[in-house]
Coordinates of C-alpha atoms and ligand atoms in Angstrom, one line a residue:
X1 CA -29.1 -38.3 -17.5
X2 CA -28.3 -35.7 -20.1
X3 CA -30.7 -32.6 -21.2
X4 CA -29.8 -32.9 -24.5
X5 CA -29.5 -29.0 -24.9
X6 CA -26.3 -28.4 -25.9
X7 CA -24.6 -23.9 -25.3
X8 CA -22.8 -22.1 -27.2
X9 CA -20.7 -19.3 -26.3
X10 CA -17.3 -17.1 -27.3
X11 CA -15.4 -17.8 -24.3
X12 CA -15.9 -20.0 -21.4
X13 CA -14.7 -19.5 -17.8
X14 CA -14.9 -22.3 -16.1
X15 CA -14.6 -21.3 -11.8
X16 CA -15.9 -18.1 -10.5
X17 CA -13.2 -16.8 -8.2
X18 CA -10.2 -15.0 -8.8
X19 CA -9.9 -16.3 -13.1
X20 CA -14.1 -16.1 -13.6
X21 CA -14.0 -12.4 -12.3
X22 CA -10.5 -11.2 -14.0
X23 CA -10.8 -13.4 -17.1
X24 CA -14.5 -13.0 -18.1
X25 CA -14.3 -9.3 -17.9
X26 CA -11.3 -9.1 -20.2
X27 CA -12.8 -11.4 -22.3
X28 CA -16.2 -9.2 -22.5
X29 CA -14.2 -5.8 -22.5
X30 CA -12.9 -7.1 -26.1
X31 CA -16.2 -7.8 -27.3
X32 CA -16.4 -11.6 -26.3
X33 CA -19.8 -13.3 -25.6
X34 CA -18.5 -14.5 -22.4
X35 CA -20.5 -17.8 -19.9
X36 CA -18.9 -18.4 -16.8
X37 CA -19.4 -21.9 -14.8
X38 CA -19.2 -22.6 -11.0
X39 CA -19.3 -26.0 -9.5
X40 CA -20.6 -24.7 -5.7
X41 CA -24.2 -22.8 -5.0
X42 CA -22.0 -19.6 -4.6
X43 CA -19.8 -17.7 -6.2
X44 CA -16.2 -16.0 -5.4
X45 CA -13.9 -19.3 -4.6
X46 CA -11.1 -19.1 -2.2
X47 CA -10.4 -15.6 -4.2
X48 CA -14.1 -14.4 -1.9
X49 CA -13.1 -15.2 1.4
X50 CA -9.3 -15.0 1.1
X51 CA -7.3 -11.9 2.9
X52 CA -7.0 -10.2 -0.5
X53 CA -3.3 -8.7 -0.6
X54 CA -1.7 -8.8 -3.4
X55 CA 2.1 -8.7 -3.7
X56 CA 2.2 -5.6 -6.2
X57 CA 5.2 -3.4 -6.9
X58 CA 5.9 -0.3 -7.3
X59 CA 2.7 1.5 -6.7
X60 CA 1.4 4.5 -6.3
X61 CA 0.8 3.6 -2.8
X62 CA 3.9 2.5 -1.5
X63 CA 5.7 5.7 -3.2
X64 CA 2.8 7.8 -1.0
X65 CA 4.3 6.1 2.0
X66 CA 7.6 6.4 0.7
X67 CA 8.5 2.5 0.4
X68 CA 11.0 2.7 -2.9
X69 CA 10.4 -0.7 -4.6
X70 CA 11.3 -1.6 -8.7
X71 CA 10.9 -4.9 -10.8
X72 CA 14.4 -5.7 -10.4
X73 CA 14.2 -5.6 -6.5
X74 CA 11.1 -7.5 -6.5
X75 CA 12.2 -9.9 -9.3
X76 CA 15.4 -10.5 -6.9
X77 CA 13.8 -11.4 -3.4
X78 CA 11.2 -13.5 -5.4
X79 CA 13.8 -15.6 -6.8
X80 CA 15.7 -16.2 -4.1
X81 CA 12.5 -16.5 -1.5
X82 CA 11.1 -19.2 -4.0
X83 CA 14.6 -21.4 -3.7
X84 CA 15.2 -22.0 -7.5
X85 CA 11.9 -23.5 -8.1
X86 CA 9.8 -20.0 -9.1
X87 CA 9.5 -19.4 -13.2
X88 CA 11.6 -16.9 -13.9
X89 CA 10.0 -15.7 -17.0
X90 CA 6.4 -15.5 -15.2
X91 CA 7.9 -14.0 -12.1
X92 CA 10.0 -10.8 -15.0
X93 CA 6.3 -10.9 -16.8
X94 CA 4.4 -10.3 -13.2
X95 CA 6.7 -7.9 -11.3
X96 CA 7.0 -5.7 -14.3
X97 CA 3.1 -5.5 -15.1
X98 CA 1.8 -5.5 -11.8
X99 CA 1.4 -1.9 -11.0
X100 CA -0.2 -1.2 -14.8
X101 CA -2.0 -4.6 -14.8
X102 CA -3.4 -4.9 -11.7
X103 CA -3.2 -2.3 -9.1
X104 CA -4.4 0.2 -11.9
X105 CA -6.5 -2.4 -14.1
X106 CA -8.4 -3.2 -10.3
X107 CA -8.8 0.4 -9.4
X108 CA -10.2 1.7 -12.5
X109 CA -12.7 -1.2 -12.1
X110 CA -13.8 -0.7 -8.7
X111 CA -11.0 -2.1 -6.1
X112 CA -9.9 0.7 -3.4
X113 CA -6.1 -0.1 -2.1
X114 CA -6.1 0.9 1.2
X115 CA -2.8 -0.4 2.6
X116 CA 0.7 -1.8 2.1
X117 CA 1.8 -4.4 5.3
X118 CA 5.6 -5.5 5.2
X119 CA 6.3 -9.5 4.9
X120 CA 8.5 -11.9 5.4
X121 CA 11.4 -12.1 2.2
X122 CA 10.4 -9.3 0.9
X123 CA 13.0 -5.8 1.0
X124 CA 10.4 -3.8 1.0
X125 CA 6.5 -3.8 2.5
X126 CA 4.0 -5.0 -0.9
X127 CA 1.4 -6.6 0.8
X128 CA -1.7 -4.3 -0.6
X129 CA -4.6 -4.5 1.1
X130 CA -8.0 -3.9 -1.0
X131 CA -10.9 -2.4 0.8
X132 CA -12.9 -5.4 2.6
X133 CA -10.1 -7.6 1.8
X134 CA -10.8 -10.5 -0.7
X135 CA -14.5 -10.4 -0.2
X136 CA -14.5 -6.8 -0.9
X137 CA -11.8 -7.1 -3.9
X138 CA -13.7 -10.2 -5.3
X139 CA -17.4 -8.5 -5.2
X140 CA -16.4 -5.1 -6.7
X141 CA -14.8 -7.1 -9.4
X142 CA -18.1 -9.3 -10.2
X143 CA -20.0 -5.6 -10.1
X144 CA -18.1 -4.3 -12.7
X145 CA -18.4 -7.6 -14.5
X146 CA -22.3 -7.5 -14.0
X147 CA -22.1 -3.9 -15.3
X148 CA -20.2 -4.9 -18.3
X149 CA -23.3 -7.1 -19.4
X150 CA -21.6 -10.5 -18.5
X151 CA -25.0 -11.9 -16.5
X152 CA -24.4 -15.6 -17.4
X153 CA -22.8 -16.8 -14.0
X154 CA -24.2 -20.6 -13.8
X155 CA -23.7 -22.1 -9.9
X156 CA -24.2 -26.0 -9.1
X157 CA -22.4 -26.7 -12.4
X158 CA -19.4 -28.7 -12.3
X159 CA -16.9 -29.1 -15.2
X160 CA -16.8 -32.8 -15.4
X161 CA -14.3 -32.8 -18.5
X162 CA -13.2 -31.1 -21.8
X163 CA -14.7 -31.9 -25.4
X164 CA -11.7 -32.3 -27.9
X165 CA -12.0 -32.7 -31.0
X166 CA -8.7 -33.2 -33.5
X167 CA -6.3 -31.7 -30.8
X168 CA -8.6 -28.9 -30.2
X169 CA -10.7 -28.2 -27.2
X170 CA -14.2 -27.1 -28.0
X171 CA -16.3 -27.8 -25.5
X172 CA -17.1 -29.1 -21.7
X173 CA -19.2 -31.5 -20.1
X174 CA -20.9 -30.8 -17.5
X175 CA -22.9 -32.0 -14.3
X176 CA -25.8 -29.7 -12.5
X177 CA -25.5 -31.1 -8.9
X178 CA -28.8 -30.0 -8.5
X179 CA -30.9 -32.3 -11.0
X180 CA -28.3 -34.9 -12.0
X181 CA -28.4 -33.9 -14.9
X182 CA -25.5 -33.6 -18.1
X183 CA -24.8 -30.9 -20.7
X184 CA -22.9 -29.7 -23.1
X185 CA -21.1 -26.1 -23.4
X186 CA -19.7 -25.2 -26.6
X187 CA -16.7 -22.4 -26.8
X188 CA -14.4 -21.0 -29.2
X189 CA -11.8 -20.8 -26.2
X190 CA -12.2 -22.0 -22.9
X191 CA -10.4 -20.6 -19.9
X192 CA -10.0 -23.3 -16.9
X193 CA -10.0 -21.1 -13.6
X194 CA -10.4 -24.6 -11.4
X195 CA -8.3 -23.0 -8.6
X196 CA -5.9 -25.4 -5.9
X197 CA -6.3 -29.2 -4.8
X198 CA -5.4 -28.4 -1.1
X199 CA -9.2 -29.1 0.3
X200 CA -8.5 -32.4 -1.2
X201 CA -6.2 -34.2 1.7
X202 CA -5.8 -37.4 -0.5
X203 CA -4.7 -35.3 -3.3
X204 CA -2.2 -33.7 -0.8
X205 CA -1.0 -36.5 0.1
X206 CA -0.5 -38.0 -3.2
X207 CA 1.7 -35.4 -4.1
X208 CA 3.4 -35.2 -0.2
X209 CA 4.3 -38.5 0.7
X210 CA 6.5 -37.4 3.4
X211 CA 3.6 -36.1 5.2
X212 CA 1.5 -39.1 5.7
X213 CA 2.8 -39.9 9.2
X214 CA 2.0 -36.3 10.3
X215 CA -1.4 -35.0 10.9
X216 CA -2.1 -31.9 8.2
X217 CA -5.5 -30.1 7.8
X218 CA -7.6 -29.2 4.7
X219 CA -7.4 -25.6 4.7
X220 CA -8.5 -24.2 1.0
X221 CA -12.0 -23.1 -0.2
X222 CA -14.8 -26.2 -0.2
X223 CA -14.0 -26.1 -4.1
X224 CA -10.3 -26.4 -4.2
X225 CA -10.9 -30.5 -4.8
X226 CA -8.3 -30.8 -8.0
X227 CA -11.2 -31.1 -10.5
X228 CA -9.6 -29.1 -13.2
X229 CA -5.7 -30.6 -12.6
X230 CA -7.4 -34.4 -13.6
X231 CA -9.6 -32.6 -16.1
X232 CA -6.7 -30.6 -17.6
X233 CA -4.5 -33.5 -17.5
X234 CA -6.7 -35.9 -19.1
X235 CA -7.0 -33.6 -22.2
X236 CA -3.3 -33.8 -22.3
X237 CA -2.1 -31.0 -20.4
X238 CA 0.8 -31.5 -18.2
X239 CA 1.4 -30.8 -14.4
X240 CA 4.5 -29.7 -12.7
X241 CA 5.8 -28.8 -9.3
X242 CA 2.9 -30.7 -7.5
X243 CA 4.6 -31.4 -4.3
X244 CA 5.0 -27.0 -3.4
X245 CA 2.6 -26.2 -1.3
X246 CA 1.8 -23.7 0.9
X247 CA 1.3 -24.1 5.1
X248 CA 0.0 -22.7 7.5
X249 CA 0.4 -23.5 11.3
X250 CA -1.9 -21.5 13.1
X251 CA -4.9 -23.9 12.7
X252 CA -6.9 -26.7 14.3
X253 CA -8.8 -29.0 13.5
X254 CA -12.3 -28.3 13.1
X255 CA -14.2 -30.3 15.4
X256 CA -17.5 -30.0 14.0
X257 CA -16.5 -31.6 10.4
X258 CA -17.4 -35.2 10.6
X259 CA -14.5 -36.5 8.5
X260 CA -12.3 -34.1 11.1
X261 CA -10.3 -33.0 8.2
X262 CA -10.9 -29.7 7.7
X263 CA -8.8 -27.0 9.5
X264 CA -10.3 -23.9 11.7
X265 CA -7.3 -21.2 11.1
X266 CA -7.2 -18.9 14.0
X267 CA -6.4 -15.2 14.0
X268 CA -6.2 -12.7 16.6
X269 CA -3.4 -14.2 19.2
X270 CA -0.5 -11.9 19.0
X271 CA 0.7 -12.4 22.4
X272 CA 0.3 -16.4 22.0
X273 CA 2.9 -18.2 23.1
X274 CA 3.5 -21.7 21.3
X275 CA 5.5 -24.7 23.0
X276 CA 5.7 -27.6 21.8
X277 CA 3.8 -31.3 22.5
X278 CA 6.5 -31.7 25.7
X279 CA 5.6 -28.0 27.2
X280 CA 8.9 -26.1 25.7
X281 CA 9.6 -23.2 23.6
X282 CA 10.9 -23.4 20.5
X283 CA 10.3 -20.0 17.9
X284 CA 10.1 -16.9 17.8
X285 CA 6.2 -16.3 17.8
X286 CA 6.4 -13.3 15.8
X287 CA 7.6 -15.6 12.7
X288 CA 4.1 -17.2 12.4
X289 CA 3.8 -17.5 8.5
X290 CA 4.1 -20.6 5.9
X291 CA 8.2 -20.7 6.0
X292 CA 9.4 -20.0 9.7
X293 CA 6.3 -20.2 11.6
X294 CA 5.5 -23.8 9.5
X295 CA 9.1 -25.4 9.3
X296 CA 9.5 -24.5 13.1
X297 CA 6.7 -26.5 13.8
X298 CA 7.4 -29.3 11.3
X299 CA 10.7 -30.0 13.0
X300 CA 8.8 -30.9 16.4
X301 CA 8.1 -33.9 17.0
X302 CA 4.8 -35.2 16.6
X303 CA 4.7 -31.7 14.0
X304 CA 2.2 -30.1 16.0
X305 CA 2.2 -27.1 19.0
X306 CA -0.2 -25.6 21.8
X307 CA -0.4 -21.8 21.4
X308 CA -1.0 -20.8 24.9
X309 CA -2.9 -17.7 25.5
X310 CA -4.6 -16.5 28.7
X311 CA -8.2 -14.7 29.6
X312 CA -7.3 -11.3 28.6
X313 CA -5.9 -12.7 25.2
X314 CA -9.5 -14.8 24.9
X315 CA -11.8 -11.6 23.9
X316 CA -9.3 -10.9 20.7
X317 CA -9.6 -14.4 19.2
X318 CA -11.2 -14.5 15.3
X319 CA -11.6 -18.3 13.3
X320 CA -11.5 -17.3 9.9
X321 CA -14.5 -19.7 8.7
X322 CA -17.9 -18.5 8.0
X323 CA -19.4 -20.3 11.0
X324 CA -18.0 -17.9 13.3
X325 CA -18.9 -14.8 11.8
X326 CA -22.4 -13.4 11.9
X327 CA -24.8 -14.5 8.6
X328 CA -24.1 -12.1 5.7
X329 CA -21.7 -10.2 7.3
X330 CA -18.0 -10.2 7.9
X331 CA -18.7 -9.3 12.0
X332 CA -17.2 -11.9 14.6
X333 CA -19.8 -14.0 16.1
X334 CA -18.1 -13.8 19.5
X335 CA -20.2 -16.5 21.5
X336 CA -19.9 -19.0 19.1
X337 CA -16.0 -18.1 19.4
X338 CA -16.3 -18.8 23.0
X339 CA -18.2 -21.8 22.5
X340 CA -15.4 -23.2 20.5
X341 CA -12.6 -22.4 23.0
X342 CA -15.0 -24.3 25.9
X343 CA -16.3 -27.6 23.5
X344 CA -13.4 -28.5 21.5
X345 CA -11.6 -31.1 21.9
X346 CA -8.5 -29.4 20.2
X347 CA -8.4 -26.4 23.2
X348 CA -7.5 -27.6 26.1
X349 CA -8.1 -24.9 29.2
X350 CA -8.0 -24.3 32.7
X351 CA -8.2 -22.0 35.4
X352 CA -4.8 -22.3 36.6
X353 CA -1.8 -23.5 34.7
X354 CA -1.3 -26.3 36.7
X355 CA -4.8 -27.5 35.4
X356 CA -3.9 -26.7 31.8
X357 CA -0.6 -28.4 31.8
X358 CA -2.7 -31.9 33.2
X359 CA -5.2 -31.1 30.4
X360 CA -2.7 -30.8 27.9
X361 CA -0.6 -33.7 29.4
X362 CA 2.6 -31.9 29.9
X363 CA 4.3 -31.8 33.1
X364 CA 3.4 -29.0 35.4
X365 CA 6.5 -27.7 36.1
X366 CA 8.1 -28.0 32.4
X367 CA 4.9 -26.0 31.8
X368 CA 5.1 -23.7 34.6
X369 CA 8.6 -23.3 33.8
X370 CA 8.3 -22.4 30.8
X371 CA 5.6 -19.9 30.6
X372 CA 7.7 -17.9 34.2
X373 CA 10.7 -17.9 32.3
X374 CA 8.7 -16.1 29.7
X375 CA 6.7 -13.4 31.6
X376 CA 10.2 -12.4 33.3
X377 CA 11.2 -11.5 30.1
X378 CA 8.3 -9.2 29.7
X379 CA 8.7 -7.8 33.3
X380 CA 12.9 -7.2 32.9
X381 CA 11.9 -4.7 30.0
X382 CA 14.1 -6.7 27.5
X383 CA 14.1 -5.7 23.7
X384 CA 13.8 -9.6 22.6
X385 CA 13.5 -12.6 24.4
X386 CA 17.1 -14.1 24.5
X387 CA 15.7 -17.4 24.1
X388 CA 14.3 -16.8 20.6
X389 CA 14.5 -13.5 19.5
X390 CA 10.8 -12.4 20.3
X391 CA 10.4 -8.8 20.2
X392 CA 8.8 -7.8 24.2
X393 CA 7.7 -4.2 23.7
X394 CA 4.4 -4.2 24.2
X395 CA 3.7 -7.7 24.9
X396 CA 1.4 -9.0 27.2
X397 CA 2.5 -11.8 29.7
X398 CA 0.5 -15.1 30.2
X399 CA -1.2 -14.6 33.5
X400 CA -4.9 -13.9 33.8
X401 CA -7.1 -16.7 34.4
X402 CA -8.5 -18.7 32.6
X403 CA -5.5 -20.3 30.4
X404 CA -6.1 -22.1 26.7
X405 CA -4.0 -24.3 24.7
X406 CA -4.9 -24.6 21.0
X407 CA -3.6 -27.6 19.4
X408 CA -1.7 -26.0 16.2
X409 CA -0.7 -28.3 12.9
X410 CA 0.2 -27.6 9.2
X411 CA -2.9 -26.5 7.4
X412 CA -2.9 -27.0 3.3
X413 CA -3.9 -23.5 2.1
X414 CA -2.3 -22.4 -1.8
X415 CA -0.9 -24.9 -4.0
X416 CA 2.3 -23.7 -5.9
X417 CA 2.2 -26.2 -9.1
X418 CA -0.5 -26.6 -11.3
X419 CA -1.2 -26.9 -15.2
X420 CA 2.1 -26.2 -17.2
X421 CA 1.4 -23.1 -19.5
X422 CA 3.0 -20.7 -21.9
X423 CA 3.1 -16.8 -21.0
X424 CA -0.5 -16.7 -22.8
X425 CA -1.8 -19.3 -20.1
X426 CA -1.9 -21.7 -23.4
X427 CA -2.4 -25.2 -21.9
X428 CA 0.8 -27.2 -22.8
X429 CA 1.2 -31.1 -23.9
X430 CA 3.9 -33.2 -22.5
X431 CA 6.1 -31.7 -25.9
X432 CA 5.3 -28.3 -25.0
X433 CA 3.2 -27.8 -28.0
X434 CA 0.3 -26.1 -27.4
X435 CA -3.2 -27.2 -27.1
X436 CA -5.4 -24.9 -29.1
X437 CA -8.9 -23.6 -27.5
X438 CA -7.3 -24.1 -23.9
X439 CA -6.2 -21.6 -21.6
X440 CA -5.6 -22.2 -17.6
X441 CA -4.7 -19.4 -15.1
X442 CA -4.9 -18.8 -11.0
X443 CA -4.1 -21.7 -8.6
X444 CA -4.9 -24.4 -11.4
X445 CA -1.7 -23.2 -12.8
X446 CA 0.2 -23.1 -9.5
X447 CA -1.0 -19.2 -9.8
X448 CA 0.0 -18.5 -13.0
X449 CA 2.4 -20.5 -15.7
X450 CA 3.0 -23.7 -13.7
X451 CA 4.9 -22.3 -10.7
X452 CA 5.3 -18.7 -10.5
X453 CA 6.1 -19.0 -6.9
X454 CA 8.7 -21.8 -6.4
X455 CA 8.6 -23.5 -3.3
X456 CA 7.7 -20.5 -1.2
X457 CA 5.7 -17.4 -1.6
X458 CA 6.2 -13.9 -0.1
X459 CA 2.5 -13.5 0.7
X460 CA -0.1 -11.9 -1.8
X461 CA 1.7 -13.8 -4.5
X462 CA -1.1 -15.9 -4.9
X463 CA -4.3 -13.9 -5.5
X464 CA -2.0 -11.2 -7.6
X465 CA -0.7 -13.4 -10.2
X466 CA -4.2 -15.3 -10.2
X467 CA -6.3 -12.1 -11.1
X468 CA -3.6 -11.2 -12.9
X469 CA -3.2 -14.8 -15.0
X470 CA -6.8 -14.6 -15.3
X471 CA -6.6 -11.3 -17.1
X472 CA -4.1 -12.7 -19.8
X473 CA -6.1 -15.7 -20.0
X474 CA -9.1 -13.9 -20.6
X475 CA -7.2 -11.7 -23.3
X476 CA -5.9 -14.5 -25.5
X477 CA -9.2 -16.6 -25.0
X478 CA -11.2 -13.3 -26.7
X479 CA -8.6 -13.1 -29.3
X480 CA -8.9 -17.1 -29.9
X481 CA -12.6 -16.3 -30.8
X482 CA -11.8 -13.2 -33.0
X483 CA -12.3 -10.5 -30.4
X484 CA -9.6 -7.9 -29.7
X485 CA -5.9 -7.7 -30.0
X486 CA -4.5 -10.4 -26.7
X487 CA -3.4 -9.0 -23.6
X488 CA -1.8 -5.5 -23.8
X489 CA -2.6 -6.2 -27.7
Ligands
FAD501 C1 -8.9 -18.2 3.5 C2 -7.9 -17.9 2.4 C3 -7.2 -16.7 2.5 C4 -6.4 -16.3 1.4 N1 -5.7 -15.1 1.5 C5 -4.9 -14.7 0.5 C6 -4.3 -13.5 0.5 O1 -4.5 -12.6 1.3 N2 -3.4 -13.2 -0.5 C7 -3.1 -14.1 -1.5 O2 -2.3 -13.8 -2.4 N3 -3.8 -15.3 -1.6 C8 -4.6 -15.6 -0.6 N4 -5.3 -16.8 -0.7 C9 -5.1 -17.6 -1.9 C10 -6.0 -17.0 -3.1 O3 -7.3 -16.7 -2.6 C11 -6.2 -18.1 -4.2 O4 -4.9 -18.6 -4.5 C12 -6.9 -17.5 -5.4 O5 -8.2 -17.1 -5.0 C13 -6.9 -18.5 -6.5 O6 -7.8 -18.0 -7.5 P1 -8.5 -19.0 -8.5 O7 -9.4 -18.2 -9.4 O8 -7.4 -19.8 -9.2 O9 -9.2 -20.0 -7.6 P2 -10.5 -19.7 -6.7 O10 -10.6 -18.3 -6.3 O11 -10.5 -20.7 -5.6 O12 -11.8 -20.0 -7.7 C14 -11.9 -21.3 -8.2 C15 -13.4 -21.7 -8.4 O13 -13.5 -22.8 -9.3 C16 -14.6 -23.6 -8.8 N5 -14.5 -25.0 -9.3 C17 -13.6 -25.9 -8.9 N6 -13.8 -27.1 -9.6 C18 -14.8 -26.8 -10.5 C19 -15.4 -27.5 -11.5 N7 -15.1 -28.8 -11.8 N8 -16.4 -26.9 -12.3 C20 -16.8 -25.6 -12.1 N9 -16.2 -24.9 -11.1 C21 -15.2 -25.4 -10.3 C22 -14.4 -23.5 -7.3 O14 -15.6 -23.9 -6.6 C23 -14.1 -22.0 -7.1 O15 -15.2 -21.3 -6.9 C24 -6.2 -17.2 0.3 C25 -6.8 -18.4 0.3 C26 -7.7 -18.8 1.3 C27 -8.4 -20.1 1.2

């Protein structure tokens, strides 16, 4: 069913997350006519609900807290962190701009930095944390784009595929998933802003075949499906670095999704204690992110763990999904927390280890013995654990009734190859020429260029280099239609 009706516009941003904010106001700050279109009924992406830090160097902030970082130290852990695989030109581009082009560019439209947390492979803390994290980063951002005039945000509109027309791209197709029906959008430069594939567990798999015998959640925003990679693709863009992906371990399944592929990812248990599917130790909990805290659990076999945690620990725990969290705002529904720990079938609990150990179908006295061995640590006032390596100061022992296991596996979150593009996020072919009209930034574009991270990330390397992708995007789009100079132009 088509309308008929066909739009016209100077720039078209197609997603509304990280790209639609960064790219439509750059495109409207040069005097662009910009339209921006969103396949869900809300706005913001993964970019809305994400953590919001942003790996950014050399800031004001971190030389207020006296953390001495440059370009070249960044470029160098980034490098080596991403094993060969990051883009060495984006990664110079990024590292060097960052501080001007986005901490500054952010803050001057409306984004307060409020922290700097240390991560792993990184020299130096660079983790900056916006004010109200990505919800609060993301909606300041779409303020000042409101306040710039662009007021042309279309939900329930998904970008079915690109109009090209001798080698050019002109236009979209696309589908309102409210009425059924089709239309046409016209644009002298269109910006794809799709984000990643990884709530798409067939796509995963596709370009993961090693992980088909294991059991790996869908952990992105509802719209990270892949549309724009097969859209992209299909207009002869190319793909590369498909298979990097970013896990997460500290997740289980969510119970209440009926195709039980989606993943709840669980916050809030510092003090857990994971052992593996036989009842043993085997990490240093402290490690919990997408390289150690992931590869220690994909080298158990099955690739799965039960983070142990006791009564005391319960009142701290937060599931980062909407359900859990009061309507409209970002405050912990805590009885549907507790409903969770008692209903699912991915927690197992009881009042005494003994009856957790039969619930999780470990032996009693591997568990026993493992958990003792454990708390004696914590009561001989060690500085680690010998086993691992744990850090114990502070830590609070497994020991008040009642006990929970949470079934932890790999979670898909960030996909780090996407759409191949030059350092304008210019789409290119499969003979790296470029395709005029086309531009693709954020997690389409493995976060910016193709692969800007490599095969791992140092955390807040994802939504950085997609606002800040976005913004160049945006830039060279405008310019494409005859507005303004490109970026830094
Ligand atoms: C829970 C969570 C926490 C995160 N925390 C962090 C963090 O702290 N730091 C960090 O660096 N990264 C983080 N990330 C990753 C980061 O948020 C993303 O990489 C980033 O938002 C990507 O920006 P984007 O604009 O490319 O995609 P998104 O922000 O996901 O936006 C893409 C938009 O395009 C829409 N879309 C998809 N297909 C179509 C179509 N066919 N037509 C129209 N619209 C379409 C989607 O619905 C979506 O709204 C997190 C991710 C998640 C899921």
């Amino acid at each position: 069913m088509s309308s008929g009706k066909s739009i016209q516009t100077d720039v078209l941003v197609v997603g509304s997350g990280a790209v639609g904010v960064a790219a439509s106001i750059e495109a409207k700050e040069a005097g662009a006519q910009v339209i921006v279109l969103e396949k869900e009924d809300h706005l913001g992406g993964a970019a809305a609900i994400s953590g919001g830090g942003c790996c950014i160097v050399d800031t004001p902030l971190q030389r207020e807290k006296g953390i001495q970082d440059s370009p070249n130290l960044a470029f160098d852990d980034w490098i080596s962190w991403g094993q060969g695989s990051a883009d060495e030109e984006w990664v110079r581009f990024y590292v060097e701009q960052s501080c001007q082009g986005l901490y500054e560019w952010a803050k001057e439209r409306g984004v307060d930095w409020v922290g700097v947390n240390p991560n792993e492979g990184n020299s130096v803390p660079r983790w900056h944390r916006p004010e109200g994290g990505g919800g609060g980063l993301w909606h300041a951002l779409y303020a000042t784009a409101l306040s710039r005039g662009i007021d042309s945000w279309i939900p329930s509109t998904a970008v079915r595929e690109l109009i090209v027309e001798n080698g050019r791209a002109i236009g979209v197709r696309v589908e309102n998933l409210e009425t059924g029906e089709s239309q046409e959008y016209f644009a002298k430069a269109i910006v794809m802003g799709t984000g990643g594939f990884a709530s798409n567990l067939d796509m995963v798999m596709e370009h993961r075949p090693d992980l088909r015998d294991h059991r790996i959640l869908e952990g992105s925003h509802v719209g990270a499906r892949g549309d724009g990679h097969h859209i992209v693709q299909e207009a002869g863009g190319i793909l590369t670095h498909m298979g990097d992906m970013w896990f997460y371990s500290f997740a289980i399944p969510d119970h209440r999704d009926p195709n039980q592929r989606r993943g709840l990812v669980i916050r809030g248990m510092a003090d857990a204690v994971w052992v593996n599917m036989q009842g043993h130790r085997f990490h240093n909990e402290e490690l919990t992110g997408g390289w150690s805290g992931t590869r220690a659990i994909m080298a158990q076999e099955p690739a799965q763990c039960w983070a142990i945690i006791d009564g005391a620990m319960r009142e701290h725990v937060v599931v980062s999904d909407p359900y859990y969290y009061q309507e409209g705002i970002s405050v912990r529904d805590y009885e549907k927390v507790a409903e969770l720990l008692e209903v699912s079938p991915y927690i197992k609990r009881g009042s005494t280890l003994e009856a957790l150990a039969l619930d999780m179908d470990v032996t009693v006295e591997t568990l026993k013995g493992t958990i003792d061995r454990y708390n004696t640590h914590i009561d001989s006032g060690l500085e680690k654990d010998p086993d691992f390596g744990r850090p114990m100061a502070g830590r609070q022992k497994i020991e008040q009734p009642p006990f929970y296991a949470l079934n932890y596996g790999p979670l898909a979150r960030k996909n780090f190859g996407g759409v191949k593009t030059d350092l304008r996020c210019q789409v290119v072919d499969k003979n790296y020429r470029v395709i005029e009209g086309l531009f693709a930034a954020g997690e389409l574009a493995g976060m910016a260029g193709g692969h800007i991270n490599g095969k791992a990330g140092l955390e807040g390397t994802m939504l950085g280099p997609a606002l800040f992708s976005g913004r160049v995007a945006g830039a060279w789009a405008a310019r494409e239609a005859g507005f303004g100079g490109g970026f830094g132009g």
